Amino acid sequence: MDQSRAKDTFAPASQNGEKEEMENPRTAEDLEQQLVNALAERDRATEEQKKVCEERDRALEAQKKALQERDCALAEQKKALQERDLIREEYHNAMSSRAAYESIVGALSEDYFNLYYVDLETDDFIEYGSRTDSGHRAGQTRGTDFFAECRQNALRYLYQEDQQKFIAALGKEALTAQIRKHGMMTLQYRLLMNGEPAYVNLKAVYGSEDDRHVIIGVHNIDAQIKDREAALRAREDRKAYLRFSALNNNLIALYLVELGTEHFSEFVSSGSYEDLGIEKEGDCFFRRTYENSLRTVHKEDLELFHSQVTRDNILRTIDQDGVFMLDYRLLIGAAPFYVRMKASRFVEDGKEMLILGLLDEDAQIRHQKKIVDDLSFARKMATIDAMTGVKNKYAYNEAQERMDRRIAEGSVSGFSVAVFDLNNLKVINDTRGHDAGDEYIKEACRMICTTFKHSPVYRIGGDEFTAILENADYINQEALLERFEKQVLGNLDRGKAVVSFGCARFNPQQDKNFRMVFERADAMMYTEKLLLKSLGAAVTEEQPEKVPQVLDASDISAITVRRHVLIADDIESNREILGDLLKDDYDILYAADGVETMEMLRLHKDEIAILLLDLYMPNMTGRDVMTAMQVDEELMFIPVIFISVDPHA
């Protein structure tokens, strides 16, 4: 029944579907297609769901990994926080953040090469070293007891002259007192860098938050200070030069030379010297001086200049004598010009310096040369007999002293002394006049000089001559004496000059001095005079009662020798210069004015050989002295040389 009912139940539907299908054939196809599409969509959804599940699984895995990394990061962070807490505690809240560090950098100049952050309560400190190229500090060091360490380092690293100043200023009380008073403390001192002192500047201020901390920076200012000092020295040197040149109006140029580097600076007051084109500043002073000398020093003085103006010789002379001096000629405007180089050495700021000046000595040196020439001429004239032109008694006395020295030294070889005396001179003066007598003396002198032409002849009295025979005349002595005797004998008949003579040889075993030889020759001359008388010569003047014997030296009175030179000049330096020139040959006397000159003349009238007289002296001029001497019989014959240049000439 059920089956049939079921059959009945479904039967109509089939019939209806078939009917509908028959009525709309596309509907079935659409349904089928929809079914196919639905199944395909389900498959796609299933695939998508599968992908989503896979992505979810991957996300869950990544989340799990992230959670693990987070746990690790949290652990690291916890560790970092623990380390930070330790650092904070260890550093006592100093420089705990970048902002605090930047506040320090901002408080000080960027060119400080050392920074210190000091806790004034504990004296702990942090030191920041030099900056890197990127501007960051290269390293930090921590320390304790800052002020004690400053004292220790000052004794090790500071220039000795600045140590005590630094220690006094860097005491805690002194430092904080300065900061409270002025808002900062600054100190300049010298630090030893590579063994050489270098200027640095220290600046200290309070930290930005409170007065518990001090920020200290050290800045290298060596270049600025030394440049400033060099400029100051240059100004001071210029002032000193101007002052020196004001006092020494003959200063041409001044050089300052640093001996360690031979760097030099020149100061010039003479425009004509500037025209020489010599460098005002540079190095290698002595080499450049040599090179410049080749075109600026007179060629006759070059050899002297090059031998004397060397570093070694100048410094050696200064060490020995205290100063170096050299006179030479510069070619200024192509004309020779006398200058004096004068140099000395001193120490300035630990450096050895040479100061060298060129002085205008042209007028002075030319004046001195004129004096020397005049002296030479005067000395020559003082030794020349005005009538005959042969040497006089003064020159004879000098020759006698020289011979005595040679005899004492044993350096004399053979020599002879010839003594001559004129017969009849008194008769001629009385009967024919003194002019005829003078001519008679000159004729006799010519006879002596012509015969003994290689020997010095001296007129030692009115009618007496002597000659010292050495070398050729000594060797040919016998022949010369024989020739002279024949001429005398011939003159007896012709009425010409008759001369008695005697000659004695030096005997080293017998003669202790020159006068012993002279006395033997003099005795022989008197023998000759008697012989000529016996031959008929008109000898009418008084003769000695007997021919004198050879006397002992102790029985012969010494001949007074004028050995003094009196220098009369009111300028002390002139007196000293002349005295230095003459002191080897004379005993020097000095007078500073005319009155003193007259006193010295009267006191030493028999000893003064020459008077060097300045015309322009105070109290009594040189001309007044000359006037007084001309009316004084004891002084009128003393030779005078003027040593003044007439300012009105």
JSON list of N, CA and C in Angstrom, two decimals, residues 296-354:
[
{"chain": "A", "resi": 296, "resn": "THR", "atom": "N", "xyz": [129.11, 95.49, -1.39]},
{"chain": "A", "resi": 296, "resn": "THR", "atom": "CA", "xyz": [128.98, 96.71, -0.57]},
{"chain": "A", "resi": 296, "resn": "THR", "atom": "C", "xyz": [130.25, 97.10, 0.17]},
{"chain": "A", "resi": 297, "resn": "VAL", "atom": "N", "xyz": [131.22, 96.18, 0.31]},
{"chain": "A", "resi": 297, "resn": "VAL", "atom": "CA", "xyz": [132.44, 96.47, 1.06]},
{"chain": "A", "resi": 297, "resn": "VAL", "atom": "C", "xyz": [133.56, 96.82, 0.08]},
{"chain": "A", "resi": 298, "resn": "HIS", "atom": "N", "xyz": [134.36, 97.81, 0.44]},
{"chain": "A", "resi": 298, "resn": "HIS", "atom": "CA", "xyz": [135.48, 98.23, -0.41]},
{"chain": "A", "resi": 298, "resn": "HIS", "atom": "C", "xyz": [136.40, 97.03, -0.65]},
{"chain": "A", "resi": 299, "resn": "LYS", "atom": "N", "xyz": [136.84, 96.87, -1.89]},
{"chain": "A", "resi": 299, "resn": "LYS", "atom": "CA", "xyz": [137.61, 95.68, -2.26]},
{"chain": "A", "resi": 299, "resn": "LYS", "atom": "C", "xyz": [138.90, 95.53, -1.45]},
{"chain": "A", "resi": 300, "resn": "GLU", "atom": "N", "xyz": [139.48, 96.66, -1.02]},
{"chain": "A", "resi": 300, "resn": "GLU", "atom": "CA", "xyz": [140.71, 96.57, -0.22]},
{"chain": "A", "resi": 300, "resn": "GLU", "atom": "C", "xyz": [140.45, 96.06, 1.19]},
{"chain": "A", "resi": 301, "resn": "ASP", "atom": "N", "xyz": [139.17, 96.11, 1.62]},
{"chain": "A", "resi": 301, "resn": "ASP", "atom": "CA", "xyz": [138.82, 95.66, 2.97]},
{"chain": "A", "resi": 301, "resn": "ASP", "atom": "C", "xyz": [138.12, 94.31, 2.97]},
{"chain": "A", "resi": 302, "resn": "LEU", "atom": "N", "xyz": [137.87, 93.73, 1.78]},
{"chain": "A", "resi": 302, "resn": "LEU", "atom": "CA", "xyz": [137.10, 92.48, 1.72]},
{"chain": "A", "resi": 302, "resn": "LEU", "atom": "C", "xyz": [137.78, 91.34, 2.46]},
{"chain": "A", "resi": 303, "resn": "GLU", "atom": "N", "xyz": [139.08, 91.17, 2.26]},
{"chain": "A", "resi": 303, "resn": "GLU", "atom": "CA", "xyz": [139.78, 90.07, 2.91]},
{"chain": "A", "resi": 303, "resn": "GLU", "atom": "C", "xyz": [139.70, 90.20, 4.43]},
{"chain": "A", "resi": 304, "resn": "LEU", "atom": "N", "xyz": [139.91, 91.41, 4.93]},
{"chain": "A", "resi": 304, "resn": "LEU", "atom": "CA", "xyz": [139.78, 91.65, 6.37]},
{"chain": "A", "resi": 304, "resn": "LEU", "atom": "C", "xyz": [138.36, 91.36, 6.84]},
{"chain": "A", "resi": 305, "resn": "PHE", "atom": "N", "xyz": [137.36, 91.84, 6.10]},
{"chain": "A", "resi": 305, "resn": "PHE", "atom": "CA", "xyz": [135.96, 91.65, 6.47]},
{"chain": "A", "resi": 305, "resn": "PHE", "atom": "C", "xyz": [135.61, 90.17, 6.53]},
{"chain": "A", "resi": 306, "resn": "HIS", "atom": "N", "xyz": [136.00, 89.42, 5.50]},
{"chain": "A", "resi": 306, "resn": "HIS", "atom": "CA", "xyz": [135.64, 87.99, 5.46]},
{"chain": "A", "resi": 306, "resn": "HIS", "atom": "C", "xyz": [136.36, 87.18, 6.55]},
{"chain": "A", "resi": 307, "resn": "SER", "atom": "N", "xyz": [137.54, 87.59, 6.93]},
{"chain": "A", "resi": 307, "resn": "SER", "atom": "CA", "xyz": [138.26, 86.86, 7.98]},
{"chain": "A", "resi": 307, "resn": "SER", "atom": "C", "xyz": [137.71, 87.16, 9.37]},
{"chain": "A", "resi": 308, "resn": "GLN", "atom": "N", "xyz": [137.12, 88.35, 9.54]},
{"chain": "A", "resi": 308, "resn": "GLN", "atom": "CA", "xyz": [136.67, 88.76, 10.87]},
{"chain": "A", "resi": 308, "resn": "GLN", "atom": "C", "xyz": [135.18, 88.56, 11.09]},
{"chain": "A", "resi": 309, "resn": "VAL", "atom": "N", "xyz": [134.37, 88.84, 10.07]},
{"chain": "A", "resi": 309, "resn": "VAL", "atom": "CA", "xyz": [132.92, 88.80, 10.24]},
{"chain": "A", "resi": 309, "resn": "VAL", "atom": "C", "xyz": [132.40, 87.40, 9.94]},
{"chain": "A", "resi": 310, "resn": "THR", "atom": "N", "xyz": [132.70, 86.49, 10.85]},
{"chain": "A", "resi": 310, "resn": "THR", "atom": "CA", "xyz": [132.15, 85.14, 10.81]},
{"chain": "A", "resi": 310, "resn": "THR", "atom": "C", "xyz": [131.50, 84.87, 12.16]},
{"chain": "A", "resi": 311, "resn": "ARG", "atom": "N", "xyz": [130.57, 83.94, 12.17]},
{"chain": "A", "resi": 311, "resn": "ARG", "atom": "CA", "xyz": [129.87, 83.62, 13.42]},
{"chain": "A", "resi": 311, "resn": "ARG", "atom": "C", "xyz": [130.87, 83.24, 14.51]},
{"chain": "A", "resi": 312, "resn": "ASP", "atom": "N", "xyz": [131.79, 82.30, 14.18]},
{"chain": "A", "resi": 312, "resn": "ASP", "atom": "CA", "xyz": [132.72, 81.80, 15.19]},
{"chain": "A", "resi": 312, "resn": "ASP", "atom": "C", "xyz": [133.62, 82.92, 15.71]},
{"chain": "A", "resi": 313, "resn": "ASN", "atom": "N", "xyz": [134.15, 83.75, 14.82]},
{"chain": "A", "resi": 313, "resn": "ASN", "atom": "CA", "xyz": [135.08, 84.78, 15.26]},
{"chain": "A", "resi": 313, "resn": "ASN", "atom": "C", "xyz": [134.39, 85.86, 16.07]},
{"chain": "A", "resi": 314, "resn": "ILE", "atom": "N", "xyz": [133.20, 86.27, 15.66]},
{"chain": "A", "resi": 314, "resn": "ILE", "atom": "CA", "xyz": [132.48, 87.31, 16.40]},
{"chain": "A", "resi": 314, "resn": "ILE", "atom": "C", "xyz": [132.16, 86.83, 17.81]},
{"chain": "A", "resi": 315, "resn": "LEU", "atom": "N", "xyz": [131.62, 85.60, 17.92]},
{"chain": "A", "resi": 315, "resn": "LEU", "atom": "CA", "xyz": [131.24, 85.09, 19.25]},
{"chain": "A", "resi": 315, "resn": "LEU", "atom": "C", "xyz": [132.47, 84.84, 20.11]},
{"chain": "A", "resi": 316, "resn": "ARG", "atom": "N", "xyz": [133.56, 84.34, 19.50]},
{"chain": "A", "resi": 316, "resn": "ARG", "atom": "CA", "xyz": [134.79, 84.12, 20.26]},
{"chain": "A", "resi": 316, "resn": "ARG", "atom": "C", "xyz": [135.35, 85.45, 20.78]},
{"chain": "A", "resi": 317, "resn": "THR", "atom": "N", "xyz": [135.34, 86.47, 19.95]},
{"chain": "A", "resi": 317, "resn": "THR", "atom": "CA", "xyz": [135.85, 87.77, 20.37]},
{"chain": "A", "resi": 317, "resn": "THR", "atom": "C", "xyz": [135.00, 88.36, 21.48]},
{"chain": "A", "resi": 318, "resn": "ILE", "atom": "N", "xyz": [133.67, 88.22, 21.37]},
{"chain": "A", "resi": 318, "resn": "ILE", "atom": "CA", "xyz": [132.78, 88.73, 22.42]},
{"chain": "A", "resi": 318, "resn": "ILE", "atom": "C", "xyz": [133.05, 88.01, 23.73]},
{"chain": "A", "resi": 319, "resn": "ASP", "atom": "N", "xyz": [133.24, 86.67, 23.66]},
{"chain": "A", "resi": 319, "resn": "ASP", "atom": "CA", "xyz": [133.53, 85.91, 24.88]},
{"chain": "A", "resi": 319, "resn": "ASP", "atom": "C", "xyz": [134.84, 86.36, 25.52]},
{"chain": "A", "resi": 320, "resn": "GLN", "atom": "N", "xyz": [135.82, 86.70, 24.69]},
{"chain": "A", "resi": 320, "resn": "GLN", "atom": "CA", "xyz": [137.14, 87.09, 25.21]},
{"chain": "A", "resi": 320, "resn": "GLN", "atom": "C", "xyz": [137.17, 88.54, 25.67]},
{"chain": "A", "resi": 321, "resn": "ASP", "atom": "N", "xyz": [136.61, 89.45, 24.86]},
{"chain": "A", "resi": 321, "resn": "ASP", "atom": "CA", "xyz": [136.77, 90.88, 25.11]},
{"chain": "A", "resi": 321, "resn": "ASP", "atom": "C", "xyz": [135.49, 91.59, 25.54]},
{"chain": "A", "resi": 322, "resn": "GLY", "atom": "N", "xyz": [134.36, 90.90, 25.48]},
{"chain": "A", "resi": 322, "resn": "GLY", "atom": "CA", "xyz": [133.10, 91.52, 25.86]},
{"chain": "A", "resi": 322, "resn": "GLY", "atom": "C", "xyz": [132.38, 92.20, 24.72]},
{"chain": "A", "resi": 323, "resn": "VAL", "atom": "N", "xyz": [133.10, 92.52, 23.65]},
{"chain": "A", "resi": 323, "resn": "VAL", "atom": "CA", "xyz": [132.49, 93.21, 22.51]},
{"chain": "A", "resi": 323, "resn": "VAL", "atom": "C", "xyz": [133.34, 92.92, 21.27]},
{"chain": "A", "resi": 324, "resn": "PHE", "atom": "N", "xyz": [132.69, 92.93, 20.10]},
{"chain": "A", "resi": 324, "resn": "PHE", "atom": "CA", "xyz": [133.39, 92.77, 18.83]},
{"chain": "A", "resi": 324, "resn": "PHE", "atom": "C", "xyz": [133.33, 94.10, 18.10]},
{"chain": "A", "resi": 325, "resn": "MET", "atom": "N", "xyz": [134.48, 94.56, 17.56]},
{"chain": "A", "resi": 325, "resn": "MET", "atom": "CA", "xyz": [134.52, 95.81, 16.80]},
{"chain": "A", "resi": 325, "resn": "MET", "atom": "C", "xyz": [135.39, 95.62, 15.56]},
{"chain": "A", "resi": 326, "resn": "LEU", "atom": "N", "xyz": [134.96, 96.25, 14.47]},
{"chain": "A", "resi": 326, "resn": "LEU", "atom": "CA", "xyz": [135.74, 96.21, 13.23]},
{"chain": "A", "resi": 326, "resn": "LEU", "atom": "C", "xyz": [135.47, 97.48, 12.45]},
{"chain": "A", "resi": 327, "resn": "ASP", "atom": "N", "xyz": [136.54, 98.15, 12.02]},
{"chain": "A", "resi": 327, "resn": "ASP", "atom": "CA", "xyz": [136.44, 99.33, 11.16]},
{"chain": "A", "resi": 327, "resn": "ASP", "atom": "C", "xyz": [136.73, 98.90, 9.72]},
{"chain": "A", "resi": 328, "resn": "TYR", "atom": "N", "xyz": [135.87, 99.32, 8.81]},
{"chain": "A", "resi": 328, "resn": "TYR", "atom": "CA", "xyz": [136.09, 99.01, 7.39]},
{"chain": "A", "resi": 328, "resn": "TYR", "atom": "C", "xyz": [135.34, 100.05, 6.55]},
{"chain": "A", "resi": 329, "resn": "ARG", "atom": "N", "xyz": [135.46, 99.93, 5.24]},
{"chain": "A", "resi": 329, "resn": "ARG", "atom": "CA", "xyz": [134.83, 100.90, 4.35]},
{"chain": "A", "resi": 329, "resn": "ARG", "atom": "C", "xyz": [133.67, 100.28, 3.58]},
{"chain": "A", "resi": 330, "resn": "LEU", "atom": "N", "xyz": [132.52, 100.95, 3.66]},
{"chain": "A", "resi": 330, "resn": "LEU", "atom": "CA", "xyz": [131.36, 100.58, 2.85]},
{"chain": "A", "resi": 330, "resn": "LEU", "atom": "C", "xyz": [131.35, 101.44, 1.59]},
{"chain": "A", "resi": 331, "resn": "LEU", "atom": "N", "xyz": [130.80, 100.88, 0.55]},
{"chain": "A", "resi": 331, "resn": "LEU", "atom": "CA", "xyz": [130.65, 101.66, -0.69]},
{"chain": "A", "resi": 331, "resn": "LEU", "atom": "C", "xyz": [129.24, 102.22, -0.71]},
{"chain": "A", "resi": 332, "resn": "ILE", "atom": "N", "xyz": [129.09, 103.46, -0.27]},
{"chain": "A", "resi": 332, "resn": "ILE", "atom": "CA", "xyz": [127.79, 104.13, -0.26]},
{"chain": "A", "resi": 332, "resn": "ILE", "atom": "C", "xyz": [127.83, 105.21, -1.33]},
{"chain": "A", "resi": 333, "resn": "GLY", "atom": "N", "xyz": [126.96, 105.04, -2.31]},
{"chain": "A", "resi": 333, "resn": "GLY", "atom": "CA", "xyz": [127.00, 105.96, -3.44]},
{"chain": "A", "resi": 333, "resn": "GLY", "atom": "C", "xyz": [128.29, 105.85, -4.21]},
{"chain": "A", "resi": 334, "resn": "ALA", "atom": "N", "xyz": [128.86, 104.64, -4.28]},
{"chain": "A", "resi": 334, "resn": "ALA", "atom": "CA", "xyz": [130.11, 104.35, -5.01]},
{"chain": "A", "resi": 334, "resn": "ALA", "atom": "C", "xyz": [131.32, 104.99, -4.38]},
{"chain": "A", "resi": 335, "resn": "ALA", "atom": "N", "xyz": [131.17, 105.63, -3.23]},
{"chain": "A", "resi": 335, "resn": "ALA", "atom": "CA", "xyz": [132.31, 106.26, -2.54]},
{"chain": "A", "resi": 335, "resn": "ALA", "atom": "C", "xyz": [132.61, 105.49, -1.26]},
{"chain": "A", "resi": 336, "resn": "PRO", "atom": "N", "xyz": [133.90, 105.31, -0.93]},
{"chain": "A", "resi": 336, "resn": "PRO", "atom": "CA", "xyz": [134.25, 104.61, 0.31]},
{"chain": "A", "resi": 336, "resn": "PRO", "atom": "C", "xyz": [133.85, 105.43, 1.53]},
{"chain": "A", "resi": 337, "resn": "PHE", "atom": "N", "xyz": [133.26, 104.75, 2.49]},
{"chain": "A", "resi": 337, "resn": "PHE", "atom": "CA", "xyz": [132.72, 105.42, 3.68]},
{"chain": "A", "resi": 337, "resn": "PHE", "atom": "C", "xyz": [133.08, 104.58, 4.89]},
{"chain": "A", "resi": 338, "resn": "TYR", "atom": "N", "xyz": [133.83, 105.15, 5.82]},
{"chain": "A", "resi": 338, "resn": "TYR", "atom": "CA", "xyz": [134.29, 104.39, 6.99]},
{"chain": "A", "resi": 338, "resn": "TYR", "atom": "C", "xyz": [133.12, 104.13, 7.95]},
{"chain": "A", "resi": 339, "resn": "VAL", "atom": "N", "xyz": [132.97, 102.87, 8.34]},
{"chain": "A", "resi": 339, "resn": "VAL", "atom": "CA", "xyz": [131.98, 102.50, 9.35]},
{"chain": "A", "resi": 339, "resn": "VAL", "atom": "C", "xyz": [132.66, 101.63, 10.39]},
{"chain": "A", "resi": 340, "resn": "ARG", "atom": "N", "xyz": [132.03, 101.56, 11.54]},
{"chain": "A", "resi": 340, "resn": "ARG", "atom": "CA", "xyz": [132.51, 100.68, 12.61]},
{"chain": "A", "resi": 340, "resn": "ARG", "atom": "C", "xyz": [131.41, 99.68, 12.94]},
{"chain": "A", "resi": 341, "resn": "MET", "atom": "N", "xyz": [131.72, 98.39, 12.81]},
{"chain": "A", "resi": 341, "resn": "MET", "atom": "CA", "xyz": [130.78, 97.35, 13.23]},
{"chain": "A", "resi": 341, "resn": "MET", "atom": "C", "xyz": [131.06, 97.02, 14.69]},
{"chain": "A", "resi": 342, "resn": "LYS", "atom": "N", "xyz": [129.98, 97.03, 15.47]},
{"chain": "A", "resi": 342, "resn": "LYS", "atom": "CA", "xyz": [130.11, 96.76, 16.90]},
{"chain": "A", "resi": 342, "resn": "LYS", "atom": "C", "xyz": [129.04, 95.75, 17.29]},
{"chain": "A", "resi": 343, "resn": "ALA", "atom": "N", "xyz": [129.43, 94.66, 17.98]},
{"chain": "A", "resi": 343, "resn": "ALA", "atom": "CA", "xyz": [128.48, 93.59, 18.27]},
{"chain": "A", "resi": 343, "resn": "ALA", "atom": "C", "xyz": [128.67, 93.09, 19.70]},
{"chain": "A", "resi": 344, "resn": "SER", "atom": "N", "xyz": [127.54, 92.68, 20.28]},
{"chain": "A", "resi": 344, "resn": "SER", "atom": "CA", "xyz": [127.55, 92.05, 21.60]},
{"chain": "A", "resi": 344, "resn": "SER", "atom": "C", "xyz": [126.42, 91.04, 21.63]},
{"chain": "A", "resi": 345, "resn": "ARG", "atom": "N", "xyz": [126.39, 90.22, 22.67]},
{"chain": "A", "resi": 345, "resn": "ARG", "atom": "CA", "xyz": [125.36, 89.18, 22.77]},
{"chain": "A", "resi": 345, "resn": "ARG", "atom": "C", "xyz": [124.64, 89.29, 24.11]},
{"chain": "A", "resi": 346, "resn": "PHE", "atom": "N", "xyz": [123.38, 88.82, 24.14]},
{"chain": "A", "resi": 346, "resn": "PHE", "atom": "CA", "xyz": [122.59, 88.83, 25.36]},
{"chain": "A", "resi": 346, "resn": "PHE", "atom": "C", "xyz": [121.53, 87.73, 25.24]},
{"chain": "A", "resi": 347, "resn": "VAL", "atom": "N", "xyz": [120.82, 87.47, 26.34]},
{"chain": "A", "resi": 347, "resn": "VAL", "atom": "CA", "xyz": [119.78, 86.44, 26.38]},
{"chain": "A", "resi": 347, "resn": "VAL", "atom": "C", "xyz": [118.44, 87.12, 26.56]},
{"chain": "A", "resi": 348, "resn": "GLU", "atom": "N", "xyz": [117.46, 86.76, 25.71]},
{"chain": "A", "resi": 348, "resn": "GLU", "atom": "CA", "xyz": [116.12, 87.32, 25.79]},
{"chain": "A", "resi": 348, "resn": "GLU", "atom": "C", "xyz": [115.11, 86.18, 25.68]},
{"chain": "A", "resi": 349, "resn": "ASP", "atom": "N", "xyz": [114.27, 86.04, 26.72]},
{"chain": "A", "resi": 349, "resn": "ASP", "atom": "CA", "xyz": [113.26, 84.97, 26.76]},
{"chain": "A", "resi": 349, "resn": "ASP", "atom": "C", "xyz": [113.88, 83.60, 26.52]},
{"chain": "A", "resi": 350, "resn": "GLY", "atom": "N", "xyz": [115.03, 83.37, 27.12]},
{"chain": "A", "resi": 350, "resn": "GLY", "atom": "CA", "xyz": [115.68, 82.08, 26.99]},
{"chain": "A", "resi": 350, "resn": "GLY", "atom": "C", "xyz": [116.40, 81.86, 25.67]},
{"chain": "A", "resi": 351, "resn": "LYS", "atom": "N", "xyz": [116.47, 82.88, 24.82]},
{"chain": "A", "resi": 351, "resn": "LYS", "atom": "CA", "xyz": [117.12, 82.74, 23.51]},
{"chain": "A", "resi": 351, "resn": "LYS", "atom": "C", "xyz": [118.36, 83.62, 23.47]},
{"chain": "A", "resi": 352, "resn": "GLU", "atom": "N", "xyz": [119.44, 83.06, 22.91]},
{"chain": "A", "resi": 352, "resn": "GLU", "atom": "CA", "xyz": [120.67, 83.83, 22.74]},
{"chain": "A", "resi": 352, "resn": "GLU", "atom": "C", "xyz": [120.52, 84.77, 21.55]},
{"chain": "A", "resi": 353, "resn": "MET", "atom": "N", "xyz": [120.78, 86.04, 21.78]},
{"chain": "A", "resi": 353, "resn": "MET", "atom": "CA", "xyz": [120.62, 87.06, 20.75]},
{"chain": "A", "resi": 353, "resn": "MET", "atom": "C", "xyz": [121.95, 87.77, 20.51]},
{"chain": "A", "resi": 354, "resn": "LEU", "atom": "N", "xyz": [122.13, 88.22, 19.29]},
{"chain": "A", "resi": 354, "resn": "LEU", "atom": "CA", "xyz": [123.28, 89.04, 18.91]},
{"chain": "A", "resi": 354, "resn": "LEU", "atom": "C", "xyz": [122.75, 90.40, 18.47]}
]
